[in-house]
Tab-separated table of C-alpha atoms in Angstrom:
chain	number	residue	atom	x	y	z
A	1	UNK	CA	4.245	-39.340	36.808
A	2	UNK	CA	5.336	-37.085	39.729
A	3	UNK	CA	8.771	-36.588	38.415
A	4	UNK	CA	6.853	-35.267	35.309
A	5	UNK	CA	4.396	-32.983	36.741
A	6	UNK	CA	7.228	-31.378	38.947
A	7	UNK	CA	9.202	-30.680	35.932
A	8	UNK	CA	6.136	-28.990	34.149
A	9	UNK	CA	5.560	-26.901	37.101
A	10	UNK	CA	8.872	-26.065	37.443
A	11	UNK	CA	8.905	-24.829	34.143
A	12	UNK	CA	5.490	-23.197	33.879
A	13	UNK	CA	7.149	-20.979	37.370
A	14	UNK	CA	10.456	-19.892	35.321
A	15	UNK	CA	8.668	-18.651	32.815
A	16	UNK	CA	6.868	-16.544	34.681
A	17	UNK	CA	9.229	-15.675	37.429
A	18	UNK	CA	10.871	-14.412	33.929
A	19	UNK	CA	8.326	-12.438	32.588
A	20	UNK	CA	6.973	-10.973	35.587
A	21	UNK	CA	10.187	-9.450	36.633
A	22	UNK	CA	11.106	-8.644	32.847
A	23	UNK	CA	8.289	-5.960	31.861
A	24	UNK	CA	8.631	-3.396	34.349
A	25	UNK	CA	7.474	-0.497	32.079
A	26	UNK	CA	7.027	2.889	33.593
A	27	UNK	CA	5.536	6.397	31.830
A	28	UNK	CA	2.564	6.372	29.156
A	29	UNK	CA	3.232	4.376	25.568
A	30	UNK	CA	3.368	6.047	22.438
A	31	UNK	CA	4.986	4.482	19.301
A	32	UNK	CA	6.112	6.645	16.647
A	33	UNK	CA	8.281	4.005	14.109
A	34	UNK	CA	8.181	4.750	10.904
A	35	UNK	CA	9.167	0.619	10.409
A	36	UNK	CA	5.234	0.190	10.782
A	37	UNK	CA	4.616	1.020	7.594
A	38	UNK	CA	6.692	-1.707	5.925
A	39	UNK	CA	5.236	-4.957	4.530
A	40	UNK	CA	6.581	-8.008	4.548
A	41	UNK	CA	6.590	-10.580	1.494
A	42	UNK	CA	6.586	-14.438	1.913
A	43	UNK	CA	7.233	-15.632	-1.392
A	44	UNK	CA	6.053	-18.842	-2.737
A	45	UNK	CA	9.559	-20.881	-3.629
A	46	UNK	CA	9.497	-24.252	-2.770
A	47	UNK	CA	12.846	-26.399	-2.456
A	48	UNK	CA	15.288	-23.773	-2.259
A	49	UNK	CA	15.944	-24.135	1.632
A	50	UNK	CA	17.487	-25.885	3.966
A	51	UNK	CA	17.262	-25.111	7.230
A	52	UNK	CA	21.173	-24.944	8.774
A	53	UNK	CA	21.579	-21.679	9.805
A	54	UNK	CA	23.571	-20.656	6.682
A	55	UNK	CA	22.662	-17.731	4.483
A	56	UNK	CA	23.952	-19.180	1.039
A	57	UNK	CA	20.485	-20.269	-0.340
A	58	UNK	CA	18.747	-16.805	0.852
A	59	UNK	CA	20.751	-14.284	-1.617
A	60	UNK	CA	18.427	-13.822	-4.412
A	61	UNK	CA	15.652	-13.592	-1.956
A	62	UNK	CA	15.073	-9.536	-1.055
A	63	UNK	CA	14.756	-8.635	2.463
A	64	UNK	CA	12.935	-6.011	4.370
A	65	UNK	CA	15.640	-4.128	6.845
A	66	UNK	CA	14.715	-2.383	10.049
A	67	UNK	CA	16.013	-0.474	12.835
A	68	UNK	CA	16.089	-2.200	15.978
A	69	UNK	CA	14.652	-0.043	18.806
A	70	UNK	CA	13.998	-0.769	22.569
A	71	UNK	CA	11.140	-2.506	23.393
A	72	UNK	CA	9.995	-0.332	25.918
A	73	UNK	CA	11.149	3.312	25.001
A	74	UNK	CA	11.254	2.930	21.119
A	75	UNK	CA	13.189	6.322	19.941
A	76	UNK	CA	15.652	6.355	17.421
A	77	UNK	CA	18.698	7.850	19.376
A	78	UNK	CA	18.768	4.362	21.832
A	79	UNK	CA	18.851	1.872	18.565
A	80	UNK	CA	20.884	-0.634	18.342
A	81	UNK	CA	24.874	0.194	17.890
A	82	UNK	CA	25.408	-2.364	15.994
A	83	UNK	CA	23.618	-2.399	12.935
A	84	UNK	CA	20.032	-2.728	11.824
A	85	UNK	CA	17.872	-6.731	11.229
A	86	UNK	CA	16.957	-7.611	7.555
A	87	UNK	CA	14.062	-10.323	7.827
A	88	UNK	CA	13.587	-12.425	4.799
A	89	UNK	CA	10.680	-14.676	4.531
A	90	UNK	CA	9.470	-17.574	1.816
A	91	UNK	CA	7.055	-20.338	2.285
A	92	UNK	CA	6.766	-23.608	-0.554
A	93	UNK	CA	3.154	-24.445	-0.254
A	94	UNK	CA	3.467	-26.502	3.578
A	95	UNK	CA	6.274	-24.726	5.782
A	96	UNK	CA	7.276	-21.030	6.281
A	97	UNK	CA	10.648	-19.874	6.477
A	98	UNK	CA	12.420	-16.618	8.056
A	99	UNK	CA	16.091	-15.350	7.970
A	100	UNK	CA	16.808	-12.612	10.373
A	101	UNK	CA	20.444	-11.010	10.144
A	102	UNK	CA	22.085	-8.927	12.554
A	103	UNK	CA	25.177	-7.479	13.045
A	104	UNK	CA	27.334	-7.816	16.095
A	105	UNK	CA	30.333	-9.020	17.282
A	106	UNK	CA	30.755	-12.344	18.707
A	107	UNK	CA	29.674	-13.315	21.923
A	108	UNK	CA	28.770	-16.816	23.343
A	109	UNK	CA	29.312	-18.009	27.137
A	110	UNK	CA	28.170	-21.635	27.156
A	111	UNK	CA	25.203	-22.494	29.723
A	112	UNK	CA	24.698	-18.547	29.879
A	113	UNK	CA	21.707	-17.726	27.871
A	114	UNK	CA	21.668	-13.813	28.865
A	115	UNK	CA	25.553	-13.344	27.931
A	116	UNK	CA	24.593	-14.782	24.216
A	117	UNK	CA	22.405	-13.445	21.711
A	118	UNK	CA	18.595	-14.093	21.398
A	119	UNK	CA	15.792	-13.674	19.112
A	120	UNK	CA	12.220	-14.161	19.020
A	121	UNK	CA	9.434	-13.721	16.493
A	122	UNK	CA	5.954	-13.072	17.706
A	123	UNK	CA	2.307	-13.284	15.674
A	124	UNK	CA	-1.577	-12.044	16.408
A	125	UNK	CA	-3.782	-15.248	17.270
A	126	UNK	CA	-6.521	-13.509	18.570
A	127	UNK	CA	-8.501	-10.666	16.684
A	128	UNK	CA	-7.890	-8.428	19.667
A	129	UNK	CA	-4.324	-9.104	20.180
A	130	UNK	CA	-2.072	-5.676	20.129
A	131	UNK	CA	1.532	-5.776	19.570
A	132	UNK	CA	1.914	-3.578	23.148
A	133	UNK	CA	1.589	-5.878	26.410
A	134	UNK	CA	2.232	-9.435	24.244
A	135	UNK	CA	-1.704	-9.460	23.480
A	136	UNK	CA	-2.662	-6.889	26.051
A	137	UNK	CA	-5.226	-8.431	27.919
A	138	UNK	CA	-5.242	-6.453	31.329
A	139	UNK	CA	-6.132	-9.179	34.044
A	140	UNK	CA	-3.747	-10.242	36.409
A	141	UNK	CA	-1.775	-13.252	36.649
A	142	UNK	CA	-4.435	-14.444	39.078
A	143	UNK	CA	-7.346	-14.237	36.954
A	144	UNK	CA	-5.946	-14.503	33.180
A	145	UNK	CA	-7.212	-17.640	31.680
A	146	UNK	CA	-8.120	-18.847	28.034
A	147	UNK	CA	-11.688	-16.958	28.335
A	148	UNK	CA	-11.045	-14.159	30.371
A	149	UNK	CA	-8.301	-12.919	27.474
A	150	UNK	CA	-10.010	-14.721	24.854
A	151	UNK	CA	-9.008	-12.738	21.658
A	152	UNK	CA	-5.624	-11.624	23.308
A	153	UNK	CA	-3.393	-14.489	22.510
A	154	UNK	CA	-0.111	-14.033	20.461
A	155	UNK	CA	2.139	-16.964	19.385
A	156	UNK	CA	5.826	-16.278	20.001
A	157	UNK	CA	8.721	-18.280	19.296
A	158	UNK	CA	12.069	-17.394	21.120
A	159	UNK	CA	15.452	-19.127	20.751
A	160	UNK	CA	18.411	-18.422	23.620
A	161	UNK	CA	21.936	-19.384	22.448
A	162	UNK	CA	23.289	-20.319	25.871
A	163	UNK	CA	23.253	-24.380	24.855
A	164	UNK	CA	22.627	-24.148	21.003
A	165	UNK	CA	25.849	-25.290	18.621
A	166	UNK	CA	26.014	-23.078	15.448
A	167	UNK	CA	24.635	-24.916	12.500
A	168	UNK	CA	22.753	-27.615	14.238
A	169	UNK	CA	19.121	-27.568	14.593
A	170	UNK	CA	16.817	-27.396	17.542
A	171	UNK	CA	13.333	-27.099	18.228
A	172	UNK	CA	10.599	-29.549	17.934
A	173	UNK	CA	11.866	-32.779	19.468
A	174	UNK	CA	10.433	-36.572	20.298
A	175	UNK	CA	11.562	-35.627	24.257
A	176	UNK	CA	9.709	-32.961	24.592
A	177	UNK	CA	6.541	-33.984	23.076
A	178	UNK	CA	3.343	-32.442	25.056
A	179	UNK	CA	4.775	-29.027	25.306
A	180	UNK	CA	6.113	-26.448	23.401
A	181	UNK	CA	9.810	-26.921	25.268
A	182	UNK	CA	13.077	-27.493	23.785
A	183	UNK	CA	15.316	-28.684	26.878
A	184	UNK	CA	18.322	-28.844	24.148
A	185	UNK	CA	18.447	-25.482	22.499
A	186	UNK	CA	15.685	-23.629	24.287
A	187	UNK	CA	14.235	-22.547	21.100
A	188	UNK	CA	10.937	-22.809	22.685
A	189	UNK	CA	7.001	-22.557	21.447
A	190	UNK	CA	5.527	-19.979	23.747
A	191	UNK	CA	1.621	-18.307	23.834
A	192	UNK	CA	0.944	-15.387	24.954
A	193	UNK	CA	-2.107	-12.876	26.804
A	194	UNK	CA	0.090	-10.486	28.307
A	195	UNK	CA	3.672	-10.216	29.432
A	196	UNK	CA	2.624	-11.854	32.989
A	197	UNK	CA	0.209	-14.244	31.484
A	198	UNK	CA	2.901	-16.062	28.966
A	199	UNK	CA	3.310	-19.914	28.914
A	200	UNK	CA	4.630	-22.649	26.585
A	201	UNK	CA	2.223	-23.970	24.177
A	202	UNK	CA	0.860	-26.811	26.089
A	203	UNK	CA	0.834	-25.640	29.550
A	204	UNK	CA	-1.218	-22.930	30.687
A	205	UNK	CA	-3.101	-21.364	34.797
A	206	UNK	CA	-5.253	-24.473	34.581
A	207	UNK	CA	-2.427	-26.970	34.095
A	208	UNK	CA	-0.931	-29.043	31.153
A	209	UNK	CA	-3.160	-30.606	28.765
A	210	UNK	CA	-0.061	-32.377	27.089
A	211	UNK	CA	-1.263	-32.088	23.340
A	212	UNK	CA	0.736	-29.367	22.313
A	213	UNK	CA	4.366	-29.644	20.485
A	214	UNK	CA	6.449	-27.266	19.580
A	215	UNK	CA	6.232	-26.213	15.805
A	216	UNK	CA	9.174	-24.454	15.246
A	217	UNK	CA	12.707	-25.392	14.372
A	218	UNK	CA	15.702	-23.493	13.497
A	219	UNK	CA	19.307	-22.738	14.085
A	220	UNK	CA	22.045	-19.904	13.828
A	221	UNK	CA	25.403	-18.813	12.581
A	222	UNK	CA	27.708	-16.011	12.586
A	223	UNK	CA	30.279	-15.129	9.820
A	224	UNK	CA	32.872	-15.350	11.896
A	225	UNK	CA	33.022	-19.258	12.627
A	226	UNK	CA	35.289	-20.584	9.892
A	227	UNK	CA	34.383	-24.682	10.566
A	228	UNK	CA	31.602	-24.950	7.755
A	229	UNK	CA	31.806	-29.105	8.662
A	230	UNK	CA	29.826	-28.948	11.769
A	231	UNK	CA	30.586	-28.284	15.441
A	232	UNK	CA	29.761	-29.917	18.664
A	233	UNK	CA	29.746	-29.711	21.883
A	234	UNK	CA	32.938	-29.660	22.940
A	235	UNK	CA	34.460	-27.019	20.506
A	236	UNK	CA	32.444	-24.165	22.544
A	237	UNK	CA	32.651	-21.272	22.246
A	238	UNK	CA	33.378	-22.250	18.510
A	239	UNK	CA	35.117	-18.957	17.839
A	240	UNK	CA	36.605	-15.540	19.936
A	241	UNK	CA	34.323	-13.437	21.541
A	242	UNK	CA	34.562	-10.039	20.228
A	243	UNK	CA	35.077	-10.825	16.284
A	244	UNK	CA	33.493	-8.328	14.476
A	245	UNK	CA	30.747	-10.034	11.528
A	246	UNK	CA	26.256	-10.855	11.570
A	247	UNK	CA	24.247	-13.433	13.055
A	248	UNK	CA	22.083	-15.140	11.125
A	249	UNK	CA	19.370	-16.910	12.967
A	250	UNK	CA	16.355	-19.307	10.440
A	251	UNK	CA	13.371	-20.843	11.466
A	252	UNK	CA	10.705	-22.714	9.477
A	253	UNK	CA	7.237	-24.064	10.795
A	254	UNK	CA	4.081	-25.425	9.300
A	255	UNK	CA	1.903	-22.636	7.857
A	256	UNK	CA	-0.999	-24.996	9.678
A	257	UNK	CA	-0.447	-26.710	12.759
A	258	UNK	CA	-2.678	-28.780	14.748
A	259	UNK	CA	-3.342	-26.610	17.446
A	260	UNK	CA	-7.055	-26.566	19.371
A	261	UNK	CA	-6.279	-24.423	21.798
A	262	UNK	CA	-5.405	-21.161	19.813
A	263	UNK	CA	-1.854	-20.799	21.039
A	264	UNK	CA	-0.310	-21.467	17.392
A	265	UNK	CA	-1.081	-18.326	14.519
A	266	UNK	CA	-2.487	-20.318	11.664
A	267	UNK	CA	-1.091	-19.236	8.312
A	268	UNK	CA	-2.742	-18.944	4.819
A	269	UNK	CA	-1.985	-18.319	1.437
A	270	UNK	CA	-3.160	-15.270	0.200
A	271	UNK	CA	-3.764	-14.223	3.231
A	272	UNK	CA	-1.744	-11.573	5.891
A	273	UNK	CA	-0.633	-12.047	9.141
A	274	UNK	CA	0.537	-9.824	11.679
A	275	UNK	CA	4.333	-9.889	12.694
A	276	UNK	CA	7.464	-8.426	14.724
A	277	UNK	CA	10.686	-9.898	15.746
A	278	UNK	CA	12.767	-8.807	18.262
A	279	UNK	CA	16.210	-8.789	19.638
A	280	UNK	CA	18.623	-9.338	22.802
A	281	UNK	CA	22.421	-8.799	22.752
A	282	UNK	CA	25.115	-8.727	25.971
A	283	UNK	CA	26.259	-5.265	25.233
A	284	UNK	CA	29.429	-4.384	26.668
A	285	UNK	CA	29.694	-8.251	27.162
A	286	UNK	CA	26.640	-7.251	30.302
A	287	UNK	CA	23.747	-10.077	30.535
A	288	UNK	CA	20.436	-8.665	29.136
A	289	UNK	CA	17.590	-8.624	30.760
A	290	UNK	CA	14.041	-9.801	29.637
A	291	UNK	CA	13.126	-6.486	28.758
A	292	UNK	CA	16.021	-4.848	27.435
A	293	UNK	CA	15.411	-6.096	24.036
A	294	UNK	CA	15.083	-4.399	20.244
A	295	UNK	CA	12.467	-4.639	18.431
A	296	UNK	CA	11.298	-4.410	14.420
A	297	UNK	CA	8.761	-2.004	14.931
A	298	UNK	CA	6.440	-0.679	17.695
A	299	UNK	CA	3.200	-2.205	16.231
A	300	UNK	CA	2.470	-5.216	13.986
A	301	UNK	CA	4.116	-5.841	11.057
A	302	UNK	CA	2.089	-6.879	7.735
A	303	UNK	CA	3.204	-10.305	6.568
A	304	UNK	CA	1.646	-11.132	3.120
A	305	UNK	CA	2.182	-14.998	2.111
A	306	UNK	CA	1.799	-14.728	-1.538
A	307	UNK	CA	0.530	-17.524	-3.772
A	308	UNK	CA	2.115	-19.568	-6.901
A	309	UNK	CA	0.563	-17.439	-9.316
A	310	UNK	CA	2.034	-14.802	-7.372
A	311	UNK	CA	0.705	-11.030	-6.984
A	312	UNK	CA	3.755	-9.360	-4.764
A	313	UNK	CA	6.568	-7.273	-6.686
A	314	UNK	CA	8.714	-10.227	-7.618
A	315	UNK	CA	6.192	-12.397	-8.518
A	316	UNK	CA	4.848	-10.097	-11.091
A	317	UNK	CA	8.489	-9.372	-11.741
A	318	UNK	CA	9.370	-12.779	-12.928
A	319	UNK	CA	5.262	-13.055	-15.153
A	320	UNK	CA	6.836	-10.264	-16.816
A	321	UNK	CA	10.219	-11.647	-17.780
A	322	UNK	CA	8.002	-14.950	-18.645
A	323	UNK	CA	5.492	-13.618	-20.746
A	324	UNK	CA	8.202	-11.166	-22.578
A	325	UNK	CA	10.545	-13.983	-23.342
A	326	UNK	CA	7.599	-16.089	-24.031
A	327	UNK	CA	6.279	-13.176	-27.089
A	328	UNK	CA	9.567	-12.701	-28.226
A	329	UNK	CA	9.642	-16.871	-28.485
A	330	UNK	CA	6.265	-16.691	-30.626
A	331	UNK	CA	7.090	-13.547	-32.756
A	332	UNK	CA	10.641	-15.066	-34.279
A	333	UNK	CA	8.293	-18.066	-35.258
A	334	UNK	CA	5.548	-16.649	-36.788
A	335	UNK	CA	8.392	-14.337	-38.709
A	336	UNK	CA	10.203	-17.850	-39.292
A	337	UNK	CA	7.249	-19.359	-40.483
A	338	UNK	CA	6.233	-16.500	-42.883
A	339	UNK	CA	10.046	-16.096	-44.598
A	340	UNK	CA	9.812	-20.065	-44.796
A	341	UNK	CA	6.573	-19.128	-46.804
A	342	UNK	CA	7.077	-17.060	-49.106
A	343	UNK	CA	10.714	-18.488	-49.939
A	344	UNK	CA	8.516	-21.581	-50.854
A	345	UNK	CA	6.664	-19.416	-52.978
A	346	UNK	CA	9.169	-17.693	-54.770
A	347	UNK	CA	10.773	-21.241	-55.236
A	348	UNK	CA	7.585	-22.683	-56.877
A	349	UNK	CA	7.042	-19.585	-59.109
A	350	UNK	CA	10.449	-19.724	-60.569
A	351	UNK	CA	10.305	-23.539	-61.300
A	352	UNK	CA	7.079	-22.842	-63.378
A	353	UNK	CA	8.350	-20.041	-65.411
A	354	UNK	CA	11.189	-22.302	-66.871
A	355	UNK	CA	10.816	-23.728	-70.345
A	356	UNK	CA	13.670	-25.800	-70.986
A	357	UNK	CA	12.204	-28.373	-68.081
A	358	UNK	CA	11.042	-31.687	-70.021
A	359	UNK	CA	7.817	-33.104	-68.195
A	360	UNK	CA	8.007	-36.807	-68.078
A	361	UNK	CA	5.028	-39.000	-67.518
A	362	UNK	CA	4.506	-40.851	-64.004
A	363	UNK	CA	4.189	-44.109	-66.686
A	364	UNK	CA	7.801	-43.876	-68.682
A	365	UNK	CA	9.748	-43.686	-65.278
């Protein structure tokens, strides 16, 4: 039991010896992206992925792309060298799915989670949750709690490469159950109030209450690994550092969890939630830091989850190509049916004008 609590406390201090020393932002905020007015689509198209870090299965789905700017000072001239994210989203009915891709060259030091790449996807729980400030509820570390910033909470799910092996999946585990942890792949399930008030879903200022789990799972790629049969361990760093190619980093969680403590976002269908993802890479092969990170946008995102029936572009795309193929299918019938007609008819009328055909009683044959 001690050995337990010690390790939850541990954690519960990294986190926020992270945060803490990772959001030192100075001068007045403004946000000027014109990536806030773009709205993303989660599709309704069930069994079409699986969840390996591979891109195959994604390429007739369309993707939103955006510039990635710094977190902090979000201008255009300090994006991101080396290319800009496309996020691609789909849900079938139960679980939602995200691609984000993103160019860069290889770069993996194993057990070094700030010399690899890292990406994490954040949503509004509470109604009064901004993008700015993870939730931006202003008290302290001292005195933020779960009704002090109630409204404020954000859900965010980050994944660190440092121990994850392209290709296999991490996340959610049986070890970790009670928190939102993921001691194998640190693709952790994390709540938020403010930068300095961020903990893992399960854990909080008043302790652990060790009914949370961590809802996400995912893993990553990058073009340049040629071994499509599966790495482990041992084969780190799995290819050269420096190859030029795109990550490719996909998650899936339940659109419902069971959360009770509002650190999840609860997803609906029909419904739209707000969004952003964001970025770290070890430019110039330097660690990042916590806050030297790209974002999406400088405000929420829109994320529409769209329904069977559909009512998004596509959707009505592919009613259209139904119903069209569907009238044309019902026109060259009815026109069948009608030549068939009036062939019969013509048929019948000729046989009656001939004389020369004897009629024989139903009795004599």
């Amino acid at each position: 039991m001690f050995k337990t609590l010690f390790v939850l406390l541990v954690l519960v201090h990294t986190l926020s010896f992270v945060l803490v020393n990772s959001h030192n932002e100075s001068g007045e905020w403004s946000c000027e992206s014109s990536n806030s007015a773009t709205q993303i689509v989660a599709e309704f198209l069930p069994g079409i992925i699986t969840l390996d870090g591979h891109p195959d299965d994604w390429q007739q789905i369309a993707g939103f792309e955006f510039s990635l700017l710094p977190a902090l000072d979000p201008h255009e001239d300090d994006a991101y060298k080396g290319g800009k994210m496309n996020v691609k989203a789909v849900h079938d009915g139960k679980d939602v799915f995200f691609l984000l891709q993103v160019d860069g060259e290889y770069a993996y030091s194993k057990g070094n989670n700030n010399k690899c790449p890292s990406v994490a996807l954040m949503f509004q729980i509470g109604e009064n949750a901004t993008y700015h400030n993870m939730g931006g509820c202003k008290e302290s570390p001292d005195s933020c709690t779960n009704k002090t910033c109630r409204g404020h909470e954000v859900d965010i799910m980050h994944f660190s490469l440092g121990t994850a092996i392209p290709g296999r999946l991490y996340g959610g585990n049986l070890v970790d159950v009670g928190n939102g942890s993921d001691r194998f792949g640190h693709l952790v399930d994390v709540y938020s109030w403010s930068p300095h008030c961020r903990y893992l879903d399960g854990l909080g200022p008043s302790g652990a209450n060790n009914t949370a789990q961590n809802d996400w799972k995912g893993a990553w790629w990058h073009s340049s690994l040629s071994v499509h049969s599966g790495f482990v361990d041992e084969d780190s760093p799995y290819a050269s550092n420096g190859k030029k190619g795109t990550y490719y980093f996909e998650f899936s969680r339940p659109l419902r969890t069971m959360d009770r403590f509002q650190q999840d976002a609860q997803f609906k269908i029909g419904d739209t939630s707000k969004f952003s993802a964001a970025f770290w890479y070890p430019v110039d092969d330097k660690p990042w830091h916590g806050s030297g990170h790209y974002t999406v946008s400088c405000d929420w995102l829109p994320l529409d989850f769209i329904g069977g029936g559909g009512s998004g572009l596509a959707a009505n795309s592919r009613r259209v190509v139904i119903s069209s193929s569907w009238d044309a299918a019902v026109a060259f019938s009815l026109l069948f049916s009608v030549v068939a007609f009036c062939l019969s008819v013509f048929v019948i009328y000729r046989a009656s004008m001939r004389k020369d055909v004897p009629y024989t009683e139903m009795n004599r044959l």
